Each structure stands twice: as structure tokens, then as C-alpha cells.
Amino acid sequence: MVDAAHIETDLDPTALNLSESDILGRLKEIAGQIDADYEGKDLLLVGVLKGAVMVMADLSRSLNRHVEIDWMAVSSYAGTKSSGVVRILKDLDTDLEGRHVLIVEDIIDTGLTLSWLVKNLKSRGPASVEIATLLRKPDALEMAVDVKYVGFDIPNAFVVGYGLDFNEKYRNLRSIGTLAEHTYS
Ligand code: PRP
């Protein structure tokens, strides 16, 4: 039987590994900060599909307050991230006028998607727009992005699991890691 525990053996045990409890522990800490920072304010969490699904589920459930949750789907034009131009595949259902918006992401790589997205959401008249990301790769950054909450800064390696995919697979892993060579060679 192939289940998420079984496919975990596709990860390289000698490379970066964030276990489910590492991830959940860090998300709880971030949730505590968010609870404090947004006390007395309404809060709209905006998840970016598809990678942010797991982070949104666990971060939002660690909050000790009411939130609204909405989703966007975006894609880079012509399949390349280098232009920094992003196409909206699914827009928000929510009017952002006067709202406190917190974008929830799984990973910031080059920063191109998020810098475009922040600019786009800020043009809709919100009270504030901030970012929470589980992972950030400082060495891959091409565009500076102001990130309020970061789970882990990680090396510039290809990681999968906990929402992050390789050819649409591995999103359902509970942990995050690097694929072992035998899985793609
Ligand atoms: C990932 C991630 C961000 C983006 C970050 O999404 O969720 O949206 O890449 O990369 P950047 O900093 O280089 O712009 P991806 O395009 O892999 O789509 P997915 O979430 O559907 O897997």
C-alpha cells in the first residue's frame, strides 16, 4: 500500500528535514505572535493555492481568534518566473477595502510572486497587507520582500512535502525534505 508514511522514504535522510512536529511547533509560535499583533483588529487570511493549503490549515487552527479565510491561485506568465509578471487564475471572493490582510504562503523562493501579489492586493484599498510564510530561501531571493512572519530560513535546495510538490506529487507528506536521488534519476 502506498501511503504518506511510505512515500516519506523518498526523502534524502542526510539532507534538510523538517518533521511534522518541527513544523507544527513553529506554526504555533507564529500564531501566538499573530494573535498578539492583530488583537482588536479583524483579520483576513489569504492563502495562495496550491502549496499553502497545509500551512493555512495548521496556522489558522493554531490561532485563538476569529479569522476569515480566502484563496487566490496565481501563475507565472509563459511558465517562467523570471519576468515577475503573474497571472491571476482564481481571484479573491472578498472585498479588501479597509481589511487587515495576511497572505499565507508555503515558500518564498525568488520573491517575485509575493512582491507582485503584495502590490496587487495593496492596490485594493486594504488597511494593511502582510506576509506569513513557512519557508524562505534567502540565497534564492531576487526581489526584496518584506515578510512579517517566517517559519524557517532554509538553504537553496529543492524541497517537497507539506504542500510543496514535485510534478504535483509529495504535497501530502507530513514532513518537508529533499528528494533522494533514486526518485528522479
Ligand atoms: C510556489 C509558492 C509561491 C511561489 C514562490 O508556488 O507557493 O507561490 O512558488 O516562488 P517565488 O518566490 O520564486 O515567486 P508554485 O508556483 O510552486 O505553485 P503551487 O503553490 O501551486 O505549487
mmCIF file of C-alpha atoms and ligand atoms in Angstrom:
data_model
loop_
_atom_site.group_PDB
_atom_site.id
_atom_site.type_symbol
_atom_site.label_atom_id
_atom_site.label_comp_id
_atom_site.label_asym_id
_atom_site.label_seq_id
_atom_site.Cartn_x
_atom_site.Cartn_y
_atom_site.Cartn_z
ATOM 1 C CA MET A 1 0.000 0.000 0.000
ATOM 2 C CA VAL A 2 1.314 3.457 -0.866
ATOM 3 C CA ASP A 3 0.540 5.962 1.866
ATOM 4 C CA ALA A 4 2.104 9.221 3.017
ATOM 5 C CA ALA A 5 4.303 7.430 5.564
ATOM 6 C CA HIS A 6 5.615 5.127 2.833
ATOM 7 C CA ILE A 7 6.477 7.900 0.373
ATOM 8 C CA GLU A 8 8.431 9.626 3.140
ATOM 9 C CA THR A 9 11.173 7.093 2.292
ATOM 10 C CA ASP A 10 11.702 9.029 -0.978
ATOM 11 C CA LEU A 11 13.305 11.803 1.081
ATOM 12 C CA ASP A 12 17.072 12.045 1.484
ATOM 13 C CA PRO A 13 17.666 11.316 5.200
ATOM 14 C CA THR A 14 21.003 13.166 5.126
ATOM 15 C CA ALA A 15 19.532 16.437 3.810
ATOM 16 C CA LEU A 16 17.291 19.092 5.349
ATOM 17 C CA ASN A 17 14.338 17.576 7.131
ATOM 18 C CA LEU A 18 11.574 19.375 8.961
ATOM 19 C CA SER A 19 9.360 16.943 10.823
ATOM 20 C CA GLU A 20 5.650 17.410 11.371
ATOM 21 C CA SER A 21 6.310 18.404 14.973
ATOM 22 C CA ASP A 22 9.030 20.919 13.947
ATOM 23 C CA ILE A 23 6.513 22.495 11.571
ATOM 24 C CA LEU A 24 3.541 22.488 13.936
ATOM 25 C CA GLY A 25 5.667 23.799 16.821
ATOM 26 C CA ARG A 26 6.918 26.736 14.755
ATOM 27 C CA LEU A 27 3.435 27.499 13.395
ATOM 28 C CA LYS A 28 2.122 27.639 16.976
ATOM 29 C CA GLU A 29 4.789 30.221 17.862
ATOM 30 C CA ILE A 30 3.890 32.310 14.819
ATOM 31 C CA ALA A 31 0.181 32.007 15.637
ATOM 32 C CA GLY A 32 0.902 33.425 19.106
ATOM 33 C CA GLN A 33 2.614 36.431 17.522
ATOM 34 C CA ILE A 34 -0.276 36.937 15.102
ATOM 35 C CA ASP A 35 -2.802 36.737 17.966
ATOM 36 C CA ALA A 36 -0.870 39.483 19.787
ATOM 37 C CA ASP A 37 -0.156 41.687 16.748
ATOM 38 C CA TYR A 38 -3.743 41.705 15.450
ATOM 39 C CA GLU A 39 -5.520 41.956 18.792
ATOM 40 C CA GLY A 40 -8.690 44.013 18.420
ATOM 41 C CA LYS A 41 -8.458 44.036 14.609
ATOM 42 C CA ASP A 42 -10.346 41.956 12.103
ATOM 43 C CA LEU A 43 -8.104 39.593 10.122
ATOM 44 C CA LEU A 44 -8.399 38.080 6.666
ATOM 45 C CA LEU A 45 -6.021 35.236 5.821
ATOM 46 C CA VAL A 46 -5.304 34.929 2.104
ATOM 47 C CA GLY A 47 -3.869 31.584 1.018
ATOM 48 C CA VAL A 48 -2.060 31.137 -2.276
ATOM 49 C CA LEU A 49 -3.002 27.853 -3.931
ATOM 50 C CA LYS A 50 -1.940 25.174 -4.026
ATOM 51 C CA GLY A 51 1.139 24.965 -1.832
ATOM 52 C CA ALA A 52 -0.245 26.962 1.091
ATOM 53 C CA VAL A 53 -3.125 24.584 1.854
ATOM 54 C CA MET A 54 -1.364 22.725 4.695
ATOM 55 C CA VAL A 55 0.141 25.870 6.241
ATOM 56 C CA MET A 56 -3.253 27.569 6.152
ATOM 57 C CA ALA A 57 -4.956 24.583 7.791
ATOM 58 C CA ASP A 58 -2.481 24.331 10.661
ATOM 59 C CA LEU A 59 -1.683 28.027 11.153
ATOM 60 C CA SER A 60 -5.320 29.108 11.161
ATOM 61 C CA ARG A 61 -6.275 26.361 13.639
ATOM 62 C CA SER A 62 -3.473 27.474 15.969
ATOM 63 C CA LEU A 63 -4.926 30.974 16.175
ATOM 64 C CA ASN A 64 -7.000 31.791 19.207
ATOM 65 C CA ARG A 65 -9.304 34.265 17.499
ATOM 66 C CA HIS A 66 -11.783 34.687 14.660
ATOM 67 C CA VAL A 67 -10.404 34.910 11.133
ATOM 68 C CA GLU A 68 -11.792 34.841 7.643
ATOM 69 C CA ILE A 69 -10.042 32.730 5.032
ATOM 70 C CA ASP A 70 -9.934 33.332 1.297
ATOM 71 C CA TRP A 71 -7.855 31.886 -1.541
ATOM 72 C CA MET A 72 -6.100 33.025 -4.678
ATOM 73 C CA ALA A 73 -4.496 30.992 -7.428
ATOM 74 C CA VAL A 74 -1.771 32.621 -9.483
ATOM 75 C CA SER A 75 0.669 31.503 -12.126
ATOM 76 C CA SER A 76 3.723 32.992 -13.750
ATOM 77 C CA TYR A 77 3.235 34.174 -17.329
ATOM 78 C CA ALA A 78 4.533 31.791 -20.024
ATOM 79 C CA GLY A 79 5.554 29.312 -17.357
ATOM 80 C CA THR A 80 8.590 31.326 -16.312
ATOM 81 C CA LYS A 81 9.090 33.045 -13.013
ATOM 82 C CA SER A 82 11.841 35.311 -14.337
ATOM 83 C CA SER A 83 9.506 38.034 -15.636
ATOM 84 C CA GLY A 84 7.914 38.537 -12.240
ATOM 85 C CA VAL A 85 4.611 39.022 -14.044
ATOM 86 C CA VAL A 86 1.860 36.977 -12.512
ATOM 87 C CA ARG A 87 -1.496 35.932 -13.882
ATOM 88 C CA ILE A 88 -4.492 35.524 -11.563
ATOM 89 C CA LEU A 89 -6.169 32.144 -12.140
ATOM 90 C CA LYS A 90 -8.592 32.486 -9.232
ATOM 91 C CA ASP A 91 -9.208 35.809 -7.555
ATOM 92 C CA LEU A 92 -10.434 36.506 -4.028
ATOM 93 C CA ASP A 93 -14.137 36.464 -3.241
ATOM 94 C CA THR A 94 -13.561 39.143 -0.588
ATOM 95 C CA ASP A 95 -13.510 42.940 -0.980
ATOM 96 C CA LEU A 96 -10.253 44.099 0.658
ATOM 97 C CA GLU A 97 -11.354 47.690 1.313
ATOM 98 C CA GLY A 98 -10.330 48.537 4.901
ATOM 99 C CA ARG A 99 -9.335 44.946 5.727
ATOM 100 C CA HIS A 100 -6.214 43.683 7.514
ATOM 101 C CA VAL A 101 -4.825 41.083 5.119
ATOM 102 C CA LEU A 102 -2.270 38.428 5.971
ATOM 103 C CA ILE A 103 -1.008 36.436 2.984
ATOM 104 C CA VAL A 104 -0.233 32.829 3.957
ATOM 105 C CA GLU A 105 2.415 31.072 1.865
ATOM 106 C CA ASP A 106 4.351 27.839 1.964
ATOM 107 C CA ILE A 107 7.563 29.196 0.465
ATOM 108 C CA ILE A 108 9.247 32.344 -0.790
ATOM 109 C CA ASP A 109 11.857 31.424 -3.348
ATOM 110 C CA THR A 110 12.831 34.255 -5.719
ATOM 111 C CA GLY A 111 10.283 36.582 -4.098
ATOM 112 C CA LEU A 112 8.815 37.510 -7.480
ATOM 113 C CA THR A 113 5.349 36.050 -6.853
ATOM 114 C CA LEU A 114 4.967 37.674 -3.457
ATOM 115 C CA SER A 115 6.265 41.099 -4.403
ATOM 116 C CA TRP A 116 3.765 41.160 -7.267
ATOM 117 C CA LEU A 117 0.967 39.878 -5.059
ATOM 118 C CA VAL A 118 1.547 42.383 -2.266
ATOM 119 C CA LYS A 119 1.467 45.233 -4.785
ATOM 120 C CA ASN A 120 -1.706 43.862 -6.339
ATOM 121 C CA LEU A 121 -3.525 43.448 -3.000
ATOM 122 C CA LYS A 122 -2.365 46.864 -1.738
ATOM 123 C CA SER A 123 -3.993 48.488 -4.769
ATOM 124 C CA ARG A 124 -7.390 47.260 -3.484
ATOM 125 C CA GLY A 125 -7.546 49.655 -0.515
ATOM 126 C CA PRO A 126 -6.839 47.321 2.433
ATOM 127 C CA ALA A 127 -5.925 48.656 5.900
ATOM 128 C CA SER A 128 -2.737 46.527 5.804
ATOM 129 C CA VAL A 129 -1.095 43.699 3.860
ATOM 130 C CA GLU A 130 1.499 41.448 5.494
ATOM 131 C CA ILE A 131 3.027 38.058 4.705
ATOM 132 C CA ALA A 132 3.423 34.863 6.718
ATOM 133 C CA THR A 133 5.483 32.145 5.060
ATOM 134 C CA LEU A 134 6.542 28.795 6.437
ATOM 135 C CA LEU A 135 9.773 28.699 4.405
ATOM 136 C CA ARG A 136 12.089 31.251 2.893
ATOM 137 C CA LYS A 137 15.251 30.726 0.846
ATOM 138 C CA PRO A 138 17.427 33.796 1.461
ATOM 139 C CA ASP A 139 20.005 32.664 -1.141
ATOM 140 C CA ALA A 140 17.391 32.442 -3.922
ATOM 141 C CA LEU A 141 15.890 35.872 -3.376
ATOM 142 C CA GLU A 142 15.837 38.089 -6.481
ATOM 143 C CA MET A 143 13.368 40.680 -5.264
ATOM 144 C CA ALA A 144 13.273 42.043 -1.718
ATOM 145 C CA VAL A 145 10.022 41.170 0.032
ATOM 146 C CA ASP A 146 9.034 42.464 3.428
ATOM 147 C CA VAL A 147 7.943 39.353 5.332
ATOM 148 C CA LYS A 148 6.437 39.756 8.781
ATOM 149 C CA TYR A 149 6.395 36.073 9.833
ATOM 150 C CA VAL A 150 8.899 33.435 8.667
ATOM 151 C CA GLY A 151 8.826 29.828 9.854
ATOM 152 C CA PHE A 152 12.251 28.693 8.714
ATOM 153 C CA ASP A 153 15.023 30.113 6.550
ATOM 154 C CA ILE A 154 16.351 27.183 4.532
ATOM 155 C CA PRO A 155 19.208 26.568 2.073
ATOM 156 C CA ASN A 156 18.592 26.947 -1.654
ATOM 157 C CA ALA A 157 17.640 23.319 -2.330
ATOM 158 C CA PHE A 158 14.518 21.823 -3.906
ATOM 159 C CA VAL A 159 12.161 20.776 -1.124
ATOM 160 C CA VAL A 160 8.898 18.836 -1.146
ATOM 161 C CA GLY A 161 6.182 17.882 1.309
ATOM 162 C CA TYR A 162 3.618 19.642 3.465
ATOM 163 C CA GLY A 163 2.023 21.298 0.424
ATOM 164 C CA LEU A 164 5.186 21.590 -1.673
ATOM 165 C CA ASP A 165 5.247 19.447 -4.807
ATOM 166 C CA PHE A 166 7.471 17.790 -7.363
ATOM 167 C CA ASN A 167 5.385 17.381 -10.542
ATOM 168 C CA GLU A 168 2.245 17.783 -8.367
ATOM 169 C CA LYS A 169 3.237 14.882 -6.067
ATOM 170 C CA TYR A 170 4.505 14.815 -2.452
ATOM 171 C CA ARG A 171 2.158 17.612 -1.312
ATOM 172 C CA ASN A 172 0.570 15.113 1.122
ATOM 173 C CA LEU A 173 3.778 14.369 3.042
ATOM 174 C CA ARG A 174 3.579 15.439 6.676
ATOM 175 C CA SER A 175 7.220 16.496 6.754
ATOM 176 C CA ILE A 176 9.395 18.612 4.454
ATOM 177 C CA GLY A 177 12.596 17.367 2.879
ATOM 178 C CA THR A 178 14.734 16.950 -0.210
ATOM 179 C CA LEU A 179 14.069 14.108 -2.630
ATOM 180 C CA ALA A 180 16.606 11.289 -2.635
ATOM 181 C CA GLU A 181 18.386 10.879 -5.958
ATOM 182 C CA HIS A 182 16.811 7.482 -6.741
ATOM 183 C CA THR A 183 13.369 9.126 -7.008
ATOM 184 C CA TYR A 184 14.219 11.258 -10.040
ATOM 185 C CA SER A 185 17.284 9.675 -11.689
HETATM 186 C C1 PRP B 1 5.326 28.463 -5.023
HETATM 187 C C2 PRP B 1 4.931 29.147 -3.717
HETATM 188 C C3 PRP B 1 4.859 30.591 -4.096
HETATM 189 C C4 PRP B 1 5.877 30.712 -5.197
HETATM 190 C C5 PRP B 1 7.107 31.310 -4.629
HETATM 191 O O1 PRP B 1 4.178 28.219 -5.764
HETATM 192 O O2 PRP B 1 3.706 28.668 -3.216
HETATM 193 O O3 PRP B 1 3.562 30.961 -4.555
HETATM 194 O O4 PRP B 1 6.183 29.403 -5.681
HETATM 195 O O5 PRP B 1 8.125 31.380 -5.603
HETATM 196 P P1 PRP B 1 8.861 32.747 -5.931
HETATM 197 O O6 PRP B 1 9.277 33.352 -4.632
HETATM 198 O O7 PRP B 1 10.066 32.289 -6.741
HETATM 199 O O8 PRP B 1 7.973 33.617 -6.730
HETATM 200 P P2 PRP B 1 4.205 27.366 -7.114
HETATM 201 O O9 PRP B 1 4.402 28.278 -8.288
HETATM 202 O O10 PRP B 1 5.203 26.248 -6.982
HETATM 203 O O11 PRP B 1 2.719 26.809 -7.192
HETATM 204 P P3 PRP B 1 1.941 25.787 -6.202
HETATM 205 O O12 PRP B 1 1.797 26.505 -4.877
HETATM 206 O O13 PRP B 1 0.643 25.537 -6.864
HETATM 207 O O14 PRP B 1 2.793 24.539 -6.073
#
